[in-house]
Short mmCIF file of C-alpha atoms in Angstrom, two decimals:
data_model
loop_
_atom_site.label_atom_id
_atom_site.label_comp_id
_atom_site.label_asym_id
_atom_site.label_seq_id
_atom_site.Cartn_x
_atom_site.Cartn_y
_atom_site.Cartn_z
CA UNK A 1298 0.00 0.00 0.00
CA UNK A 1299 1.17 3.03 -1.30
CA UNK A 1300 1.00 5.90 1.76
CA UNK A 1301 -0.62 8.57 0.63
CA UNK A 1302 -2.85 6.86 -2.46
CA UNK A 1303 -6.30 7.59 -1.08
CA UNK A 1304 -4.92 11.40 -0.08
CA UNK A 1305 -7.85 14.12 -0.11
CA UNK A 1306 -10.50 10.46 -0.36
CA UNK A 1307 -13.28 10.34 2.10
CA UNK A 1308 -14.25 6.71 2.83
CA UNK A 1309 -17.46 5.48 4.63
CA UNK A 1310 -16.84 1.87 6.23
CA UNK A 1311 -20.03 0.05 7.86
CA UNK A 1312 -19.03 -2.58 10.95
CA UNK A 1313 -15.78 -0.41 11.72
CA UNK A 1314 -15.75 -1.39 15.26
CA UNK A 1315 -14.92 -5.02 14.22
CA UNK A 1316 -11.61 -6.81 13.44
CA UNK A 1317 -11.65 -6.19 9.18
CA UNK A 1318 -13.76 -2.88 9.97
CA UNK A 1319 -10.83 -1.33 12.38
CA UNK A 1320 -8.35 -2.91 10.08
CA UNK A 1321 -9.73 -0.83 6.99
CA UNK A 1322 -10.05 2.08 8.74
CA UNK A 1323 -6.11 1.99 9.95
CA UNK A 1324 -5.90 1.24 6.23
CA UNK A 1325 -7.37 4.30 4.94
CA UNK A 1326 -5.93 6.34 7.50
CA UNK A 1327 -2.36 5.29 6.74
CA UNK A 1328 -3.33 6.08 2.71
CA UNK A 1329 -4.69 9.34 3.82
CA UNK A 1330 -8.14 9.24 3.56
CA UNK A 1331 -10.56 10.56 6.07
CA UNK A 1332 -13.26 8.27 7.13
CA UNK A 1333 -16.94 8.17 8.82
CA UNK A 1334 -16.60 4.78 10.95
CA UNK A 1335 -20.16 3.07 11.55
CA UNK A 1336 -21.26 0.91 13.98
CA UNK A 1337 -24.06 0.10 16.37
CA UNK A 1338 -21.05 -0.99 19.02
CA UNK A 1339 -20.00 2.48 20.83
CA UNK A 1340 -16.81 1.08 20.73
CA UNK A 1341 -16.49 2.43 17.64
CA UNK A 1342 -15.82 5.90 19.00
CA UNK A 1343 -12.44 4.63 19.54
CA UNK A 1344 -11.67 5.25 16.42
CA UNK A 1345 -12.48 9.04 16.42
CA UNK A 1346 -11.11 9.74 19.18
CA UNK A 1347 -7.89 8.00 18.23
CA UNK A 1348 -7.75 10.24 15.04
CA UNK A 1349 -9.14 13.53 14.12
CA UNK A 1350 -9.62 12.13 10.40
CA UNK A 1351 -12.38 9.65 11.99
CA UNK A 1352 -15.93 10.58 13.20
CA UNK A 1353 -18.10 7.69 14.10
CA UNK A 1354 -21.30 6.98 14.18
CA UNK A 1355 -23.15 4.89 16.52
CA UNK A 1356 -26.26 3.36 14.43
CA UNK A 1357 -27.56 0.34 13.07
CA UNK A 1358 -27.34 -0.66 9.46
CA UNK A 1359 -30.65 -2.48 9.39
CA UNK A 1360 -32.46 0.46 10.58
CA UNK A 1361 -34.40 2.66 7.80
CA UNK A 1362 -32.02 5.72 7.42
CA UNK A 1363 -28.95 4.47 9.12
CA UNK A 1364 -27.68 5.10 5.64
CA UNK A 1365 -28.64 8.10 4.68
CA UNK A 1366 -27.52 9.60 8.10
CA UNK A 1367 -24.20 8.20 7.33
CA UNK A 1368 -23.96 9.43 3.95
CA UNK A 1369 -25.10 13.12 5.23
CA UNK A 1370 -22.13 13.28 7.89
CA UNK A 1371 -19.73 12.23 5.34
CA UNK A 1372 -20.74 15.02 3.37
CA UNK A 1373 -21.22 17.73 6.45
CA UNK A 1374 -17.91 16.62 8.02
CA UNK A 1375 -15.46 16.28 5.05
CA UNK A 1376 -17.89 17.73 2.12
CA UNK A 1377 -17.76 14.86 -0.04
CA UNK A 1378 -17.68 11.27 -0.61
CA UNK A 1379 -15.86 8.87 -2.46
CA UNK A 1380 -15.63 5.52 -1.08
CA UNK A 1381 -18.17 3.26 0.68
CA UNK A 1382 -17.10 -0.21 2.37
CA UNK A 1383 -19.94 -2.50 3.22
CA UNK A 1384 -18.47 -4.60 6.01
CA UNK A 1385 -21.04 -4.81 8.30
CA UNK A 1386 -22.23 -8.45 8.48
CA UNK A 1387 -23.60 -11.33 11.11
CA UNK A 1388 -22.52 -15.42 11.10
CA UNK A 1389 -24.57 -18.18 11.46
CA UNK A 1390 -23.99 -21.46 11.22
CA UNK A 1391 -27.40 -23.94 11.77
CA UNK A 1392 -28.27 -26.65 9.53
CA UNK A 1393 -30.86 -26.24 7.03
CA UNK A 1394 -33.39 -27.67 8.82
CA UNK A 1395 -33.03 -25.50 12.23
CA UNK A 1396 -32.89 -22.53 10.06
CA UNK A 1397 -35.80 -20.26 10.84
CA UNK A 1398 -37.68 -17.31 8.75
CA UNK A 1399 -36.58 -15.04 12.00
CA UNK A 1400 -32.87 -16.36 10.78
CA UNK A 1401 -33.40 -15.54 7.26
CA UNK A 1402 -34.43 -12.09 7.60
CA UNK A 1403 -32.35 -11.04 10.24
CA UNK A 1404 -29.27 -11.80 8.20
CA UNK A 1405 -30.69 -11.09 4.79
CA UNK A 1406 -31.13 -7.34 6.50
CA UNK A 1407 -27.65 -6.85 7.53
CA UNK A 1408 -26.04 -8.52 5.18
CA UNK A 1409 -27.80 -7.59 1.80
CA UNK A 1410 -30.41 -5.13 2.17
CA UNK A 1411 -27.84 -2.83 4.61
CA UNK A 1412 -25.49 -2.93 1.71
CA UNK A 1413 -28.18 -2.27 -0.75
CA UNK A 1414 -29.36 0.69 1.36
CA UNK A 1415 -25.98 2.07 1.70
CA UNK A 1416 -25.19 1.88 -2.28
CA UNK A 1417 -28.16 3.63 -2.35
CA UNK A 1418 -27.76 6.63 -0.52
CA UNK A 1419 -24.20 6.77 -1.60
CA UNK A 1420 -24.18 6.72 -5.28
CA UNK A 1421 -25.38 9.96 -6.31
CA UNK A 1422 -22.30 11.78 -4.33
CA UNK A 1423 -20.21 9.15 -5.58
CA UNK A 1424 -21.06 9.53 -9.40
CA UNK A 1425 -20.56 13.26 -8.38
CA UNK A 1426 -17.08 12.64 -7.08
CA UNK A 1427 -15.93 10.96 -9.99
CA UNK A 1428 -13.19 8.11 -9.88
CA UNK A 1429 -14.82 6.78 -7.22
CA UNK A 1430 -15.47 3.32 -5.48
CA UNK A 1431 -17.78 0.79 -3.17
CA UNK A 1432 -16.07 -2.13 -2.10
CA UNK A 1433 -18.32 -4.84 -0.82
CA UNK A 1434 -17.06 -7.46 1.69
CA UNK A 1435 -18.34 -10.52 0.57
CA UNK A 1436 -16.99 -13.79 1.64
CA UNK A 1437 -16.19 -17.40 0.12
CA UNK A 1438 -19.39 -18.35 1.48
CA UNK A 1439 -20.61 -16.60 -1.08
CA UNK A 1440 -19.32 -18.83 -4.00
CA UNK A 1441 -19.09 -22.05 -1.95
CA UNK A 1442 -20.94 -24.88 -0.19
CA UNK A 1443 -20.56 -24.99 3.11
CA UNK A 1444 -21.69 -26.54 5.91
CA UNK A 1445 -24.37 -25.19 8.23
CA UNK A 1446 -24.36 -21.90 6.41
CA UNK A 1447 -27.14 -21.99 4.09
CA UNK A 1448 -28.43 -18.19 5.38
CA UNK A 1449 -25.51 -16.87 5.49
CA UNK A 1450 -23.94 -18.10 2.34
CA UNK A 1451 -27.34 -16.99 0.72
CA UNK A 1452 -26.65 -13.32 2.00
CA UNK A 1453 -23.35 -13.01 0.74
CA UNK A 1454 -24.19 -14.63 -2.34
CA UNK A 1455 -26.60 -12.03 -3.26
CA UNK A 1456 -24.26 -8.90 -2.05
CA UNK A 1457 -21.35 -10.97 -4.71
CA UNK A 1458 -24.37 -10.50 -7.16
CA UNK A 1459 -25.43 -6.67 -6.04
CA UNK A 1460 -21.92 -5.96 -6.79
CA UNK A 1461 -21.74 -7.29 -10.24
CA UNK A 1462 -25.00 -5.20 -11.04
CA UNK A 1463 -24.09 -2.27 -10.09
CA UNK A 1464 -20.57 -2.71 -11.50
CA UNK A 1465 -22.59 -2.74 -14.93
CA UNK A 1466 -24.65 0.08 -14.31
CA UNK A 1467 -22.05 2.56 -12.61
CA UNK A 1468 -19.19 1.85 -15.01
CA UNK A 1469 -19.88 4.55 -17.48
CA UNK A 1470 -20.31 6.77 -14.12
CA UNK A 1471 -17.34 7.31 -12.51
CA UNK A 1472 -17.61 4.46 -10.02
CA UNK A 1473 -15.94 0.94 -9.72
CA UNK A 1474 -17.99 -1.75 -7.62
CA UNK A 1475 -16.12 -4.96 -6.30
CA UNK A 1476 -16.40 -7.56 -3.57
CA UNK A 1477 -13.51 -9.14 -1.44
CA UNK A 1478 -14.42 -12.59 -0.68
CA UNK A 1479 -12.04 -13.47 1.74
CA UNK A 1480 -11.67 -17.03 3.56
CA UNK A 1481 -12.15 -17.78 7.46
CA UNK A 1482 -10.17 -14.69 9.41
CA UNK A 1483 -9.24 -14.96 12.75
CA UNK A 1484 -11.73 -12.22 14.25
CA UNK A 1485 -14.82 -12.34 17.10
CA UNK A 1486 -16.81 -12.28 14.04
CA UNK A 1487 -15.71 -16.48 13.12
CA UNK A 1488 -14.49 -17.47 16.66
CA UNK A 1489 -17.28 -16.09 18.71
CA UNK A 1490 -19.76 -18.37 17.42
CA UNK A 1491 -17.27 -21.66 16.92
CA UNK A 1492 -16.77 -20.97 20.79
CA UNK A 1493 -20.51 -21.74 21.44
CA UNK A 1494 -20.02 -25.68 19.79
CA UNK A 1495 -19.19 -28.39 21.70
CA UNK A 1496 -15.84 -29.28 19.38
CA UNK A 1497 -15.01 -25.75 19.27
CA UNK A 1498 -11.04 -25.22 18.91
CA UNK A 1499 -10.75 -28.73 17.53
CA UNK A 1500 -13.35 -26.69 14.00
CA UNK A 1501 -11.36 -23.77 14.27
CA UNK A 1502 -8.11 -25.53 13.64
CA UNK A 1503 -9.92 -27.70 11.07
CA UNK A 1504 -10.79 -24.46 9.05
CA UNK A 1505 -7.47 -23.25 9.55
CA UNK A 1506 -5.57 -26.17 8.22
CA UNK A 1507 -8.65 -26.22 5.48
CA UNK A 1508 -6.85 -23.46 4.00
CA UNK A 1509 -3.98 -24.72 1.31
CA UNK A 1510 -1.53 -21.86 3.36
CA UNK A 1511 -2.30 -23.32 6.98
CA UNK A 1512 -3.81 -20.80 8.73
CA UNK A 1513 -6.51 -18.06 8.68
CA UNK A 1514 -5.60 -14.78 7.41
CA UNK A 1515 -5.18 -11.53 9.37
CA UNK A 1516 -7.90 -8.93 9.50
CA UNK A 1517 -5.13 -6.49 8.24
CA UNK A 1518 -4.41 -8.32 5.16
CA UNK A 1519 -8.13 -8.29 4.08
CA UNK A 1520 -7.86 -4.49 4.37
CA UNK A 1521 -4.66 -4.33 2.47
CA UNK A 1522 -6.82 -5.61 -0.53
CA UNK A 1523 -9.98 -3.27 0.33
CA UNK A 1524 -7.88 -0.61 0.15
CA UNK A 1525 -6.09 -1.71 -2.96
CA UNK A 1526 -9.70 -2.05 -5.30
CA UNK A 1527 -10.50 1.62 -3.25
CA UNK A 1528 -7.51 2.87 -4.89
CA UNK A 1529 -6.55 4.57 -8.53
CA UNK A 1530 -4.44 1.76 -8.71
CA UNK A 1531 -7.17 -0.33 -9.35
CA UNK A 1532 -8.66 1.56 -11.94
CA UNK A 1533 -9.54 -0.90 -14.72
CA UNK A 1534 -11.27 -3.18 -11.99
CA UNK A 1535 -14.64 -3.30 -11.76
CA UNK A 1536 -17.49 -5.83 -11.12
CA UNK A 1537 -14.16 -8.46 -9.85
CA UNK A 1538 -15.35 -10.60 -6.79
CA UNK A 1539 -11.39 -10.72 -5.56
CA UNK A 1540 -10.87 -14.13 -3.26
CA UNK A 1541 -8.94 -13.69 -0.45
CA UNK A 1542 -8.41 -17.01 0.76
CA UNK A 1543 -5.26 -18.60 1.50
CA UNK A 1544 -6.05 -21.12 -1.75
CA UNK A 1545 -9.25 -22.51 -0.22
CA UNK A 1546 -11.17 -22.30 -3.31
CA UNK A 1547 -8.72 -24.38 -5.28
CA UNK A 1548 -8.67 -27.45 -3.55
#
């Protein structure tokens, strides 16, 4: 990452109080971007008051107008916009037939339609901006299947194909859309929930040595990719669903 690459950007990221949320923040900080940092967890005033090119907001995504709130202090704050990240997300792993309608919608909201409201209130200052960008944190879910993830796969799956849409339609518009799709990181966002089964640690080291490199990755090295399809060095890249994954989708 080139310091300095996103200099005079303004970047909105959505679950920045998380492990890849913080990590892209730090990211766009270090390129020189201001940022508005949102998350329902207070603990994402951390990050403002850790750096005066951060103002957080405390609000949920799935909430009608979290997005265009967002989107208004972006503009208030720094006067512009030029970069959204749609990281905010929830894991679930249940099989298919434990899987409720209450489960379906509750991740289908903060995992799809959150995104979809945020592209939404976002695009018109983005097409403004010009050479612009949403990156959409997807996940190998997304293009896999896996195990006792049949909502969640389903969620990412659709943001994968929300990004690929609006690639098409923004591309003549001054803004690139792509998805990350990384593989299992080692965050609260994965371990939290493996801590809750009985074999815990014993699938946690299974999905790490599932991975052709050994290991899960790093929430930093997810960002270093964010921040690379944010960037003018990714300029010809558009509609690209970029794995992350340590090789897990080869094998």
């Amino acid at each position: 990452m080139a310091t300095g690459e996103l200099e005079g950007k303004v970047g909105l990221v959505t679950g920045a109080a998380g492990g890849v949320g913080r990590a892209v923040v730090a990211a766009f900080l270090e390129a020189g971007a201001a940022v508005v940092a949102e998350d329902r967890d207070p603990a994402v005033e951390d990050l403002a008051a850790a750096s005066d090119g951060v103002v957080a907001l405390v609000a949920d995504v799935t909430e009608a107008g979290t997005a265009e709130r967002a989107v208004a202090l972006a503009v208030a704050q720094f006067g512009h916009l030029d970069v959204l990240v749609n990281n905010a997300a929830r894991f679930l792993m249940k099989p298919i037939v434990e899987t409720t309608d209450d489960d379906w919608h509750a991740l289908m909201a903060i995992n799809a339609l959150a995104a979809l409201r945020h592209m939404r209130a976002a695009l018109p200052h983005l097409e403004s901006a010009g050479d612009a960008a949403i990156v959409n944190v997807a996940s190998i879910s997304g293009v896999l299947g896996l195990e006792l993830q049949s909502v969640y796969s389903a969620t990412k799956g659709a943001l994968i194909q929300l990004t690929r849409v609006a690639a098409t339609e923004y591309a003549r518009r001054g803004v690139r859309v792509n998805a990350v799709a990384p593989g299992a990181i080692e965050t609260p966002f994965l371990m939290e929930p493996l801590s809750h089964l009985p074999d815990g640690d014993a699938v946690a080291a299974a999905i790490a040595e599932d991975h052709p490199l050994g290991r899960m990755a790093h929430p930093a090295e997810i960002a270093e990719v964010v921040t690379f399809l944010a960037s003018p060095r990714a300029s010809f890249v558009t509609g690209s669903v970029m794995l992350v994954d340590g090789g897990i989708t080869v094998v």
